[in-house]
PDB file of C-alpha atoms and ligand atoms in Angstrom:
ATOM      1  CA  MET A 493       0.000   0.000   0.000  1.00 48.00           C
ATOM      2  CA  GLU A 494       1.262   3.412  -0.875  1.00 51.00           C
ATOM      3  CA  ILE A 495       1.645   5.920   1.847  1.00 53.00           C
ATOM      4  CA  VAL A 496       0.587   9.201   0.374  1.00 53.00           C
ATOM      5  CA  GLN A 497       0.636  12.217   2.569  1.00 52.00           C
ATOM      6  CA  LYS A 498      -1.009  15.454   1.726  1.00 48.00           C
ATOM      7  CA  GLU A 499       1.163  18.045   3.333  1.00 46.00           C
ATOM      8  CA  LYS A 500      -1.654  19.693   5.269  1.00 52.00           C
ATOM      9  CA  GLU A 501      -3.280  20.440   1.903  1.00 62.00           C
ATOM     10  CA  LYS A 502      -0.560  22.917   1.117  1.00 75.00           C
ATOM     11  CA  MET A 503      -1.460  24.807  -2.012  1.00 78.00           C
ATOM     12  CA  VAL A 504       1.303  26.116  -4.202  1.00 82.00           C
ATOM     13  CA  LEU A 505       1.545  28.377  -7.219  1.00 80.00           C
ATOM     14  CA  PRO A 506       3.519  27.819 -10.415  1.00 81.00           C
ATOM     15  CA  GLY A 507       7.222  28.243  -9.793  1.00 84.00           C
ATOM     16  CA  GLU A 508       6.971  27.867  -6.053  1.00 86.00           C
ATOM     17  CA  LEU A 509       9.835  26.070  -4.337  1.00 91.00           C
ATOM     18  CA  ILE A 510       8.486  22.856  -2.799  1.00 93.00           C
ATOM     19  CA  GLY A 511      11.594  20.920  -1.882  1.00 94.00           C
ATOM     20  CA  THR A 512      15.072  19.871  -2.822  1.00 95.00           C
ATOM     21  CA  SER A 513      16.387  16.914  -4.792  1.00 94.00           C
ATOM     22  CA  GLU A 514      18.230  15.794  -1.683  1.00 95.00           C
ATOM     23  CA  GLU A 515      14.898  15.219   0.056  1.00 95.00           C
ATOM     24  CA  PHE A 516      12.679  14.115  -2.824  1.00 95.00           C
ATOM     25  CA  ILE A 517      12.450  12.606  -6.258  1.00 95.00           C
ATOM     26  CA  PRO A 518      10.474  15.103  -8.369  1.00 94.00           C
ATOM     27  CA  LYS A 519       7.332  13.584  -9.903  1.00 93.00           C
ATOM     28  CA  LYS A 520       4.214  14.831 -11.700  1.00 91.00           C
ATOM     29  CA  GLY A 521       3.538  18.557 -11.621  1.00 90.00           C
ATOM     30  CA  THR A 522       7.077  19.497 -10.642  1.00 92.00           C
ATOM     31  CA  PHE A 523      10.377  20.376 -12.209  1.00 90.00           C
ATOM     32  CA  GLU A 524      13.904  20.429 -10.888  1.00 90.00           C
ATOM     33  CA  GLU A 525      16.458  23.139 -11.320  1.00 89.00           C
ATOM     34  CA  ARG A 526      19.839  23.288  -9.624  1.00 90.00           C
ATOM     35  CA  GLY A 527      18.798  20.848  -6.942  1.00 93.00           C
ATOM     36  CA  ASN A 528      15.576  22.669  -6.129  1.00 93.00           C
ATOM     37  CA  ILE A 529      12.140  21.277  -6.920  1.00 94.00           C
ATOM     38  CA  TYR A 530       9.407  23.667  -8.053  1.00 92.00           C
ATOM     39  CA  ALA A 531       5.707  23.349  -8.829  1.00 89.00           C
ATOM     40  CA  THR A 532       4.858  23.642 -12.534  1.00 86.00           C
ATOM     41  CA  GLY A 533       1.254  24.523 -11.813  1.00 79.00           C
ATOM     42  CA  THR A 534      -1.212  25.478  -9.146  1.00 78.00           C
ATOM     43  CA  GLY A 535      -2.109  22.593  -6.899  1.00 82.00           C
ATOM     44  CA  TYR A 536      -1.577  20.654  -3.715  1.00 85.00           C
ATOM     45  CA  VAL A 537       1.777  19.260  -2.662  1.00 91.00           C
ATOM     46  CA  LYS A 538       1.835  15.511  -2.155  1.00 91.00           C
ATOM     47  CA  THR A 539       4.728  13.579  -0.730  1.00 92.00           C
ATOM     48  CA  ASN A 540       5.197   9.836  -0.775  1.00 92.00           C
ATOM     49  CA  SER A 541       7.468   8.767   2.035  1.00 90.00           C
ATOM     50  CA  LYS A 542       7.991   5.273   0.629  1.00 92.00           C
ATOM     51  CA  GLU A 543       9.197   6.510  -2.750  1.00 92.00           C
ATOM     52  CA  ARG A 544      10.650   9.710  -1.280  1.00 95.00           C
ATOM     53  CA  SER A 545       8.802  11.459  -4.049  1.00 95.00           C
ATOM     54  CA  ILE A 546       7.051  14.792  -4.280  1.00 95.00           C
ATOM     55  CA  SER A 547       4.345  15.805  -6.705  1.00 93.00           C
ATOM     56  CA  VAL A 548       1.765  18.529  -7.205  1.00 90.00           C
ATOM     57  CA  GLU A 549      -1.824  17.466  -7.668  1.00 85.00           C
ATOM     58  CA  PRO A 550      -3.632  20.014  -9.838  1.00 78.00           C
ATOM     59  CA  VAL A 551      -6.449  22.021  -8.351  1.00 68.00           C
ATOM     60  CA  THR A 552      -9.646  20.702  -9.797  1.00 57.00           C
ATOM     61  CA  SER A 553     -11.753  23.461 -11.165  1.00 52.00           C
ATOM     62  CA  THR A 554     -14.035  23.907 -14.115  1.00 49.00           C
ATOM     63  CA  PRO A 555     -11.755  25.516 -16.624  1.00 55.00           C
ATOM     64  CA  PRO A 556     -13.253  28.202 -18.800  1.00 61.00           C
ATOM     65  CA  ALA A 557     -13.081  26.970 -22.373  1.00 72.00           C
ATOM     66  CA  LEU A 558     -10.316  28.532 -24.367  1.00 81.00           C
ATOM     67  CA  ALA A 559     -10.958  29.907 -27.820  1.00 85.00           C
ATOM     68  CA  VAL A 560      -8.611  30.757 -30.695  1.00 91.00           C
ATOM     69  CA  GLY A 561      -7.649  34.416 -30.380  1.00 93.00           C
ATOM     70  CA  ASP A 562      -7.935  34.509 -26.603  1.00 90.00           C
ATOM     71  CA  ILE A 563      -5.203  36.376 -24.790  1.00 92.00           C
ATOM     72  CA  VAL A 564      -3.830  34.217 -22.006  1.00 90.00           C
ATOM     73  CA  ILE A 565      -1.371  34.708 -19.218  1.00 88.00           C
ATOM     74  CA  GLY A 566       0.888  31.913 -18.104  1.00 91.00           C
ATOM     75  CA  GLN A 567       4.251  30.867 -16.842  1.00 93.00           C
ATOM     76  CA  VAL A 568       7.123  29.409 -18.818  1.00 96.00           C
ATOM     77  CA  THR A 569       7.904  26.012 -17.326  1.00 95.00           C
ATOM     78  CA  ASP A 570      10.576  24.737 -19.680  1.00 95.00           C
ATOM     79  CA  LEU A 571      12.502  25.529 -22.827  1.00 96.00           C
ATOM     80  CA  LYS A 572      13.028  22.963 -25.533  1.00 92.00           C
ATOM     81  CA  GLU A 573      15.033  23.499 -28.705  1.00 89.00           C
ATOM     82  CA  SER A 574      12.116  24.885 -30.704  1.00 93.00           C
ATOM     83  CA  VAL A 575       9.383  25.561 -28.165  1.00 95.00           C
ATOM     84  CA  ALA A 576       8.829  27.298 -24.858  1.00 97.00           C
ATOM     85  CA  LEU A 577       6.396  25.391 -22.665  1.00 95.00           C
ATOM     86  CA  VAL A 578       3.805  27.478 -20.863  1.00 95.00           C
ATOM     87  CA  GLU A 579       1.374  26.669 -18.095  1.00 90.00           C
ATOM     88  CA  ILE A 580      -1.716  28.803 -18.650  1.00 87.00           C
ATOM     89  CA  ALA A 581      -2.964  30.579 -15.521  1.00 82.00           C
ATOM     90  CA  GLY A 582      -5.756  32.799 -16.784  1.00 81.00           C
ATOM     91  CA  ILE A 583      -7.619  34.216 -19.728  1.00 81.00           C
ATOM     92  CA  LYS A 584      -7.980  37.922 -20.391  1.00 79.00           C
ATOM     93  CA  GLY A 585     -11.511  39.158 -19.972  1.00 72.00           C
ATOM     94  CA  ARG A 586     -12.655  36.026 -18.202  1.00 63.00           C
ATOM     95  CA  GLY A 587     -11.027  36.580 -14.874  1.00 53.00           C
ATOM     96  CA  GLU A 588      -7.269  36.902 -14.936  1.00 49.00           C
ATOM     97  CA  ARG A 589      -7.157  34.957 -11.711  1.00 47.00           C
ATOM     98  CA  ALA A 590      -9.139  32.036 -13.013  1.00 52.00           C
ATOM     99  CA  ILE A 591      -7.154  28.843 -12.816  1.00 51.00           C
ATOM    100  CA  VAL A 592      -7.218  26.952 -16.024  1.00 51.00           C
ATOM    101  CA  ASN A 593      -6.395  23.346 -15.528  1.00 54.00           C
ATOM    102  CA  SER A 594      -4.578  23.284 -18.780  1.00 58.00           C
ATOM    103  CA  GLU A 595      -2.360  20.536 -20.065  1.00 61.00           C
ATOM    104  CA  GLY A 596       0.003  23.291 -20.943  1.00 86.00           C
ATOM    105  CA  ALA A 597       0.669  25.275 -24.057  1.00 93.00           C
ATOM    106  CA  ALA A 598       3.678  25.905 -26.243  1.00 95.00           C
ATOM    107  CA  ILE A 599       5.186  28.851 -28.058  1.00 97.00           C
ATOM    108  CA  HIS A 600       6.976  27.640 -31.155  1.00 96.00           C
ATOM    109  CA  VAL A 601      10.140  29.439 -32.202  1.00 96.00           C
ATOM    110  CA  SER A 602       8.333  30.698 -35.334  1.00 96.00           C
ATOM    111  CA  ASN A 603       5.607  32.356 -33.246  1.00 97.00           C
ATOM    112  CA  VAL A 604       7.777  34.344 -30.858  1.00 98.00           C
ATOM    113  CA  LYS A 605       8.219  37.602 -32.726  1.00 96.00           C
ATOM    114  CA  ASP A 606       8.190  39.237 -36.092  1.00 94.00           C
ATOM    115  CA  ALA A 607      11.854  38.441 -36.646  1.00 93.00           C
ATOM    116  CA  TYR A 608      14.129  35.450 -36.859  1.00 93.00           C
ATOM    117  CA  VAL A 609      14.772  33.814 -33.523  1.00 95.00           C
ATOM    118  CA  LYS A 610      18.214  32.283 -33.324  1.00 92.00           C
ATOM    119  CA  ASP A 611      18.042  31.010 -29.781  1.00 95.00           C
ATOM    120  CA  LEU A 612      14.906  30.709 -27.663  1.00 96.00           C
ATOM    121  CA  SER A 613      16.890  31.281 -24.489  1.00 95.00           C
ATOM    122  CA  TYR A 614      17.328  34.920 -25.549  1.00 96.00           C
ATOM    123  CA  GLU A 615      13.533  35.269 -25.631  1.00 97.00           C
ATOM    124  CA  PHE A 616      12.211  33.281 -22.678  1.00 98.00           C
ATOM    125  CA  ALA A 617      13.346  31.568 -19.507  1.00 97.00           C
ATOM    126  CA  PRO A 618      11.635  29.258 -17.030  1.00 95.00           C
ATOM    127  CA  PHE A 619       9.499  31.167 -14.480  1.00 94.00           C
ATOM    128  CA  ASP A 620       8.816  34.058 -16.881  1.00 96.00           C
ATOM    129  CA  ILE A 621       5.238  35.291 -16.814  1.00 94.00           C
ATOM    130  CA  VAL A 622       4.097  35.636 -20.414  1.00 96.00           C
ATOM    131  CA  LYS A 623       1.113  37.019 -22.259  1.00 95.00           C
ATOM    132  CA  GLY A 624       0.242  35.237 -25.473  1.00 96.00           C
ATOM    133  CA  ARG A 625      -2.517  34.725 -28.005  1.00 96.00           C
ATOM    134  CA  VAL A 626      -4.063  31.308 -28.607  1.00 94.00           C
ATOM    135  CA  LEU A 627      -3.264  30.200 -32.152  1.00 95.00           C
ATOM    136  CA  ASP A 628      -4.735  26.740 -32.141  1.00 90.00           C
ATOM    137  CA  LEU A 629      -6.444  24.580 -29.580  1.00 86.00           C
ATOM    138  CA  ARG A 630      -5.487  21.127 -30.718  1.00 83.00           C
ATOM    139  CA  ASN A 631      -1.791  21.588 -30.122  1.00 84.00           C
ATOM    140  CA  MET A 632      -2.332  24.510 -27.730  1.00 89.00           C
ATOM    141  CA  ARG A 633       0.006  26.808 -29.577  1.00 94.00           C
ATOM    142  CA  LEU A 634       0.467  30.367 -28.415  1.00 97.00           C
ATOM    143  CA  SER A 635       1.898  33.360 -30.221  1.00 98.00           C
ATOM    144  CA  THR A 636       3.741  36.331 -28.768  1.00 98.00           C
ATOM    145  CA  VAL A 637       4.099  38.120 -32.119  1.00 97.00           C
ATOM    146  CA  ASN A 638       2.848  41.643 -31.318  1.00 94.00           C
ATOM    147  CA  LYS A 639       4.250  44.392 -29.215  1.00 94.00           C
ATOM    148  CA  GLU A 640       1.883  43.961 -26.285  1.00 95.00           C
ATOM    149  CA  LEU A 641       2.553  40.209 -26.173  1.00 97.00           C
ATOM    150  CA  GLY A 642       5.542  38.523 -24.610  1.00 97.00           C
ATOM    151  CA  VAL A 643       7.219  38.433 -21.231  1.00 97.00           C
ATOM    152  CA  MET A 644       5.453  40.456 -18.504  1.00 94.00           C
ATOM    153  CA  LYS A 645       7.707  39.558 -15.626  1.00 93.00           C
ATOM    154  CA  ALA A 646      11.080  37.824 -15.551  1.00 96.00           C
ATOM    155  CA  TYR A 647      13.447  36.681 -12.871  1.00 95.00           C
ATOM    156  CA  CYS A 648      17.220  36.890 -12.754  1.00 95.00           C
ATOM    157  CA  GLY A 649      18.768  33.570 -13.829  1.00 93.00           C
ATOM    158  CA  ASN A 650      21.409  34.046 -11.206  1.00 94.00           C
ATOM    159  CA  CYS A 651      19.625  35.291  -8.058  1.00 95.00           C
ATOM    160  CA  ARG A 652      15.894  35.145  -8.987  1.00 92.00           C
ATOM    161  CA  THR A 653      15.273  38.827  -8.313  1.00 94.00           C
ATOM    162  CA  VAL A 654      12.599  40.346 -10.569  1.00 94.00           C
ATOM    163  CA  LEU A 655      14.362  41.956 -13.519  1.00 96.00           C
ATOM    164  CA  LYS A 656      13.832  45.644 -14.213  1.00 96.00           C
ATOM    165  CA  ARG A 657      13.353  46.959 -17.708  1.00 96.00           C
ATOM    166  CA  GLU A 658      16.094  49.175 -19.025  1.00 93.00           C
ATOM    167  CA  ASN A 659      15.322  50.217 -22.594  1.00 88.00           C
ATOM    168  CA  ASP A 660      15.329  46.982 -24.621  1.00 89.00           C
ATOM    169  CA  LYS A 661      17.140  44.929 -21.992  1.00 93.00           C
ATOM    170  CA  LEU A 662      16.392  43.623 -18.545  1.00 97.00           C
ATOM    171  CA  LYS A 663      18.667  44.247 -15.623  1.00 97.00           C
ATOM    172  CA  CYS A 664      18.890  42.620 -12.223  1.00 97.00           C
ATOM    173  CA  PRO A 665      18.834  45.337  -9.554  1.00 96.00           C
ATOM    174  CA  ASN A 666      20.603  42.946  -7.197  1.00 96.00           C
ATOM    175  CA  CYS A 667      23.505  41.382  -9.097  1.00 97.00           C
ATOM    176  CA  LYS A 668      23.511  43.788 -12.104  1.00 96.00           C
ATOM    177  CA  ARG A 669      23.283  40.924 -14.585  1.00 96.00           C
ATOM    178  CA  THR A 670      21.703  41.829 -17.939  1.00 97.00           C
ATOM    179  CA  GLU A 671      19.303  39.504 -19.729  1.00 97.00           C
ATOM    180  CA  THR A 672      17.197  39.675 -22.864  1.00 96.00           C
ATOM    181  CA  ARG A 673      13.615  38.590 -23.449  1.00 97.00           C
ATOM    182  CA  LYS A 674      10.842  38.904 -26.008  1.00 97.00           C
ATOM    183  CA  MET A 675       9.261  41.541 -23.813  1.00 97.00           C
ATOM    184  CA  SER A 676       5.711  42.719 -23.855  1.00 96.00           C
ATOM    185  CA  SER A 677       5.285  46.492 -24.098  1.00 95.00           C
ATOM    186  CA  ASP A 678       3.450  46.019 -20.783  1.00 91.00           C
ATOM    187  CA  TYR A 679       6.502  44.512 -19.088  1.00 95.00           C
ATOM    188  CA  GLY A 680       6.517  45.272 -15.392  1.00 89.00           C
ATOM    189  CA  THR A 681       3.142  47.026 -15.451  1.00 84.00           C
ATOM    190  CA  GLY A 682       1.003  44.058 -14.471  1.00 75.00           C
ATOM    191  CA  ILE A 683      -1.456  45.021 -17.203  1.00 74.00           C
ATOM    192  CA  ILE A 684      -3.024  42.046 -18.853  1.00 71.00           C
TER     193      ILE A 684
HETATM  194 ZN1  LIG B 517      20.412  38.824 -10.076  1.00 85.45          ZN
END
């Protein structure tokens, strides 16, 4: 019999630190970075003491149906060679705070901006909060081609401080590191 413990029904948000790889084996609904385990989506933390595993069980809610053309807000969970993976957190005009229990969406390298993208890591990074438009529902593709679309909030890859916009670049006020992103014209404003 599996011993599954719900850690006092602890609810976490995307990107929240839930443990370390020394304590747990990361399972469903989590990702590992530099020895830390984070939640990919909103949900409840579950630990299995027998397996020494940790997972995040999604919050069950009735997701508002997405439609092509919808503007969504989400968090980048991973970067692959040609796509950025995004966990959708809300839909514009239908309650930005609504939790969509989405399987996740993807921004293909060809849908990032109106210019050639050489390397996706110059455009997005895990944890970034992005605003995108739904291109198709079957493959859940998003586009950030447009000046108001793109990264809304980004964190320093070195110290995780929120990056401040400085002209067309982003700067860490803490460690002074400079990063680039496909920024939304609304970067840092919180406007969806
Ligand atoms: Zn920094």
